[in-house]
PDB file of C-alpha atoms in Angstrom:
ATOM      1  CA  UNK A  68      21.941 -16.779  51.569  1.00  0.00           C
ATOM      2  CA  UNK A  69      24.888 -17.499  49.314  1.00  0.00           C
ATOM      3  CA  UNK A  70      27.585 -18.010  51.939  1.00  0.00           C
ATOM      4  CA  UNK A  71      25.956 -19.354  55.060  1.00  0.00           C
ATOM      5  CA  UNK A  72      27.382 -22.855  55.308  1.00  0.00           C
ATOM      6  CA  UNK A  73      30.199 -24.453  57.265  1.00  0.00           C
ATOM      7  CA  UNK A  74      32.860 -26.459  55.412  1.00  0.00           C
ATOM      8  CA  UNK A  75      34.061 -28.115  58.604  1.00  0.00           C
ATOM      9  CA  UNK A  76      30.630 -29.639  59.235  1.00  0.00           C
ATOM     10  CA  UNK A  77      29.187 -30.770  55.909  1.00  0.00           C
ATOM     11  CA  UNK A  78      29.348 -29.592  52.338  1.00  0.00           C
ATOM     12  CA  UNK A  79      26.178 -27.782  51.313  1.00  0.00           C
ATOM     13  CA  UNK A  80      23.590 -29.262  48.991  1.00  0.00           C
ATOM     14  CA  UNK A  81      25.046 -28.718  45.502  1.00  0.00           C
ATOM     15  CA  UNK A  82      21.604 -28.448  43.891  1.00  0.00           C
ATOM     16  CA  UNK A  83      20.489 -25.774  46.351  1.00  0.00           C
ATOM     17  CA  UNK A  84      23.695 -23.798  45.778  1.00  0.00           C
ATOM     18  CA  UNK A  85      23.282 -24.078  42.032  1.00  0.00           C
ATOM     19  CA  UNK A  86      19.669 -22.874  42.129  1.00  0.00           C
ATOM     20  CA  UNK A  87      20.602 -19.965  44.407  1.00  0.00           C
ATOM     21  CA  UNK A  88      23.516 -18.870  42.228  1.00  0.00           C
ATOM     22  CA  UNK A  89      21.575 -19.258  39.002  1.00  0.00           C
ATOM     23  CA  UNK A  90      18.935 -16.860  40.320  1.00  0.00           C
ATOM     24  CA  UNK A  91      21.624 -14.346  41.251  1.00  0.00           C
ATOM     25  CA  UNK A  92      23.484 -14.671  37.944  1.00  0.00           C
ATOM     26  CA  UNK A  93      20.253 -14.412  35.954  1.00  0.00           C
ATOM     27  CA  UNK A  94      19.420 -11.239  37.858  1.00  0.00           C
ATOM     28  CA  UNK A  95      22.813  -9.720  36.982  1.00  0.00           C
ATOM     29  CA  UNK A  96      22.555 -10.760  33.325  1.00  0.00           C
ATOM     30  CA  UNK A  97      18.997  -9.432  33.072  1.00  0.00           C
ATOM     31  CA  UNK A  98      20.052  -6.048  34.421  1.00  0.00           C
ATOM     32  CA  UNK A  99      23.183  -5.834  32.245  1.00  0.00           C
ATOM     33  CA  UNK A 100      23.476  -3.871  29.031  1.00  0.00           C
ATOM     34  CA  UNK A 101      23.950  -7.003  26.904  1.00  0.00           C
ATOM     35  CA  UNK A 102      20.871  -6.482  24.836  1.00  0.00           C
ATOM     36  CA  UNK A 103      17.751  -8.588  24.897  1.00  0.00           C
ATOM     37  CA  UNK A 104      18.645 -11.448  22.564  1.00  0.00           C
ATOM     38  CA  UNK A 105      22.037 -12.199  24.079  1.00  0.00           C
ATOM     39  CA  UNK A 106      20.692 -12.058  27.610  1.00  0.00           C
ATOM     40  CA  UNK A 107      17.800 -14.375  26.727  1.00  0.00           C
ATOM     41  CA  UNK A 108      20.153 -16.868  25.052  1.00  0.00           C
ATOM     42  CA  UNK A 109      22.544 -16.877  28.030  1.00  0.00           C
ATOM     43  CA  UNK A 110      19.779 -17.262  30.582  1.00  0.00           C
ATOM     44  CA  UNK A 111      18.254 -20.103  28.541  1.00  0.00           C
ATOM     45  CA  UNK A 112      21.687 -21.751  28.331  1.00  0.00           C
ATOM     46  CA  UNK A 113      22.219 -21.457  32.092  1.00  0.00           C
ATOM     47  CA  UNK A 114      18.802 -22.906  32.866  1.00  0.00           C
ATOM     48  CA  UNK A 115      19.354 -25.830  30.493  1.00  0.00           C
ATOM     49  CA  UNK A 116      22.908 -26.419  31.737  1.00  0.00           C
ATOM     50  CA  UNK A 117      21.619 -26.718  35.287  1.00  0.00           C
ATOM     51  CA  UNK A 118      19.532 -29.707  34.175  1.00  0.00           C
ATOM     52  CA  UNK A 119      22.200 -31.509  32.123  1.00  0.00           C
ATOM     53  CA  UNK A 120      25.340 -33.372  33.074  1.00  0.00           C
ATOM     54  CA  UNK A 121      27.342 -31.965  30.161  1.00  0.00           C
ATOM     55  CA  UNK A 122      27.156 -28.709  28.258  1.00  0.00           C
ATOM     56  CA  UNK A 123      27.893 -30.627  25.073  1.00  0.00           C
ATOM     57  CA  UNK A 124      24.385 -32.046  25.414  1.00  0.00           C
ATOM     58  CA  UNK A 125      22.858 -28.585  25.073  1.00  0.00           C
ATOM     59  CA  UNK A 126      21.572 -28.143  21.572  1.00  0.00           C
ATOM     60  CA  UNK A 127      21.220 -24.833  19.816  1.00  0.00           C
ATOM     61  CA  UNK A 128      17.615 -25.831  19.148  1.00  0.00           C
ATOM     62  CA  UNK A 129      16.886 -26.261  22.867  1.00  0.00           C
ATOM     63  CA  UNK A 130      18.622 -22.998  23.768  1.00  0.00           C
ATOM     64  CA  UNK A 131      16.791 -21.152  20.995  1.00  0.00           C
ATOM     65  CA  UNK A 132      13.433 -22.634  21.918  1.00  0.00           C
ATOM     66  CA  UNK A 133      13.758 -21.718  25.592  1.00  0.00           C
ATOM     67  CA  UNK A 134      15.036 -18.227  24.768  1.00  0.00           C
ATOM     68  CA  UNK A 135      12.101 -17.501  22.485  1.00  0.00           C
ATOM     69  CA  UNK A 136      14.340 -16.831  19.482  1.00  0.00           C
ATOM     70  CA  UNK A 137      15.108 -18.931  16.406  1.00  0.00           C
ATOM     71  CA  UNK A 138      18.242 -20.921  15.549  1.00  0.00           C
ATOM     72  CA  UNK A 139      18.909 -18.394  12.787  1.00  0.00           C
ATOM     73  CA  UNK A 140      18.868 -15.577  15.345  1.00  0.00           C
ATOM     74  CA  UNK A 141      21.220 -17.616  17.548  1.00  0.00           C
ATOM     75  CA  UNK A 142      23.737 -17.930  14.703  1.00  0.00           C
ATOM     76  CA  UNK A 143      23.391 -14.251  13.803  1.00  0.00           C
ATOM     77  CA  UNK A 144      24.165 -13.435  17.434  1.00  0.00           C
ATOM     78  CA  UNK A 145      26.939 -16.029  17.932  1.00  0.00           C
ATOM     79  CA  UNK A 146      28.977 -17.330  15.036  1.00  0.00           C
ATOM     80  CA  UNK A 147      29.327 -20.807  16.549  1.00  0.00           C
ATOM     81  CA  UNK A 148      27.987 -22.788  19.496  1.00  0.00           C
ATOM     82  CA  UNK A 149      31.526 -22.765  20.909  1.00  0.00           C
ATOM     83  CA  UNK A 150      31.562 -18.934  20.842  1.00  0.00           C
ATOM     84  CA  UNK A 151      28.314 -18.937  22.806  1.00  0.00           C
ATOM     85  CA  UNK A 152      29.839 -21.294  25.418  1.00  0.00           C
ATOM     86  CA  UNK A 153      33.022 -19.235  25.836  1.00  0.00           C
ATOM     87  CA  UNK A 154      31.177 -15.936  26.083  1.00  0.00           C
ATOM     88  CA  UNK A 155      28.646 -17.524  28.444  1.00  0.00           C
ATOM     89  CA  UNK A 156      31.415 -18.837  30.699  1.00  0.00           C
ATOM     90  CA  UNK A 157      33.061 -15.416  30.785  1.00  0.00           C
ATOM     91  CA  UNK A 158      29.746 -13.718  31.521  1.00  0.00           C
ATOM     92  CA  UNK A 159      28.969 -16.216  34.297  1.00  0.00           C
ATOM     93  CA  UNK A 160      32.345 -15.544  35.926  1.00  0.00           C
ATOM     94  CA  UNK A 161      31.922 -11.762  35.675  1.00  0.00           C
ATOM     95  CA  UNK A 162      28.385 -12.007  37.035  1.00  0.00           C
ATOM     96  CA  UNK A 163      29.625 -14.122  39.955  1.00  0.00           C
ATOM     97  CA  UNK A 164      32.167 -11.426  40.824  1.00  0.00           C
ATOM     98  CA  UNK A 165      29.433  -8.767  40.749  1.00  0.00           C
ATOM     99  CA  UNK A 166      27.287 -10.884  43.079  1.00  0.00           C
ATOM    100  CA  UNK A 167      30.316 -11.331  45.367  1.00  0.00           C
ATOM    101  CA  UNK A 168      30.850  -7.561  45.447  1.00  0.00           C
ATOM    102  CA  UNK A 169      27.191  -6.999  46.310  1.00  0.00           C
ATOM    103  CA  UNK A 170      27.308  -9.593  49.092  1.00  0.00           C
ATOM    104  CA  UNK A 171      30.535  -8.146  50.476  1.00  0.00           C
ATOM    105  CA  UNK A 172      29.440  -4.491  50.385  1.00  0.00           C
ATOM    106  CA  UNK A 173      28.746  -3.093  53.816  1.00  0.00           C
ATOM    107  CA  UNK A 174      29.842  -6.178  55.749  1.00  0.00           C
ATOM    108  CA  UNK A 175      32.232  -5.675  58.613  1.00  0.00           C
ATOM    109  CA  UNK A 176      34.319  -8.750  59.282  1.00  0.00           C
ATOM    110  CA  UNK A 177      37.645  -9.903  60.580  1.00  0.00           C
ATOM    111  CA  UNK A 178      40.285 -11.332  58.263  1.00  0.00           C
ATOM    112  CA  UNK A 179      39.300 -14.877  59.257  1.00  0.00           C
ATOM    113  CA  UNK A 180      35.618 -14.127  58.573  1.00  0.00           C
ATOM    114  CA  UNK A 181      36.533 -12.542  55.231  1.00  0.00           C
ATOM    115  CA  UNK A 182      38.562 -15.598  54.188  1.00  0.00           C
ATOM    116  CA  UNK A 183      35.749 -17.951  55.192  1.00  0.00           C
ATOM    117  CA  UNK A 184      33.133 -15.819  53.456  1.00  0.00           C
ATOM    118  CA  UNK A 185      35.214 -15.588  50.280  1.00  0.00           C
ATOM    119  CA  UNK A 186      35.951 -19.317  50.093  1.00  0.00           C
ATOM    120  CA  UNK A 187      32.302 -20.112  50.736  1.00  0.00           C
ATOM    121  CA  UNK A 188      30.946 -17.751  48.137  1.00  0.00           C
ATOM    122  CA  UNK A 189      33.395 -18.797  45.418  1.00  0.00           C
ATOM    123  CA  UNK A 190      32.752 -22.463  46.139  1.00  0.00           C
ATOM    124  CA  UNK A 191      29.059 -21.761  45.589  1.00  0.00           C
ATOM    125  CA  UNK A 192      29.730 -19.790  42.408  1.00  0.00           C
ATOM    126  CA  UNK A 193      31.807 -22.599  40.948  1.00  0.00           C
ATOM    127  CA  UNK A 194      29.013 -25.075  41.621  1.00  0.00           C
ATOM    128  CA  UNK A 195      26.873 -23.399  38.951  1.00  0.00           C
ATOM    129  CA  UNK A 196      29.472 -23.631  36.168  1.00  0.00           C
ATOM    130  CA  UNK A 197      29.209 -26.980  34.385  1.00  0.00           C
ATOM    131  CA  UNK A 198      32.467 -28.843  34.948  1.00  0.00           C
ATOM    132  CA  UNK A 199      32.878 -29.860  31.309  1.00  0.00           C
ATOM    133  CA  UNK A 200      33.168 -26.184  30.319  1.00  0.00           C
ATOM    134  CA  UNK A 201      35.970 -25.740  32.842  1.00  0.00           C
ATOM    135  CA  UNK A 202      37.691 -28.893  31.550  1.00  0.00           C
ATOM    136  CA  UNK A 203      37.373 -27.778  27.924  1.00  0.00           C
ATOM    137  CA  UNK A 204      38.845 -24.378  28.733  1.00  0.00           C
ATOM    138  CA  UNK A 205      41.786 -25.614  30.784  1.00  0.00           C
ATOM    139  CA  UNK A 206      42.722 -28.844  29.026  1.00  0.00           C
TER     140      UNK A 206
END
């Protein structure tokens, strides 16, 4: 479950949170109307990013290879690697919100439970976004 941990006890295992969120975000991306190539490139990028310390280390060749498409197709789809990263970050954030909405739907909870649930789920979502992307965007 995405939001079943207690901050006041111990922080959850970051790798477990990342794997859980990546599955959820991949599911949302796969069911979106992005189109096959874009979805495959983004999912490949997410999977590779989960294994690397920095997004800068992700090569277009590695993303293309894992996606099943060529570098030429990558550059026909995205003008630059940077465009891919920005659009991927935006898509990851939007997908996280959709997952949050799904998790929230139908739950009855008090205000305190809602606040705890929300902080837990967004902490987990942020764990799957490579920190160097966030730094690049905000610095």
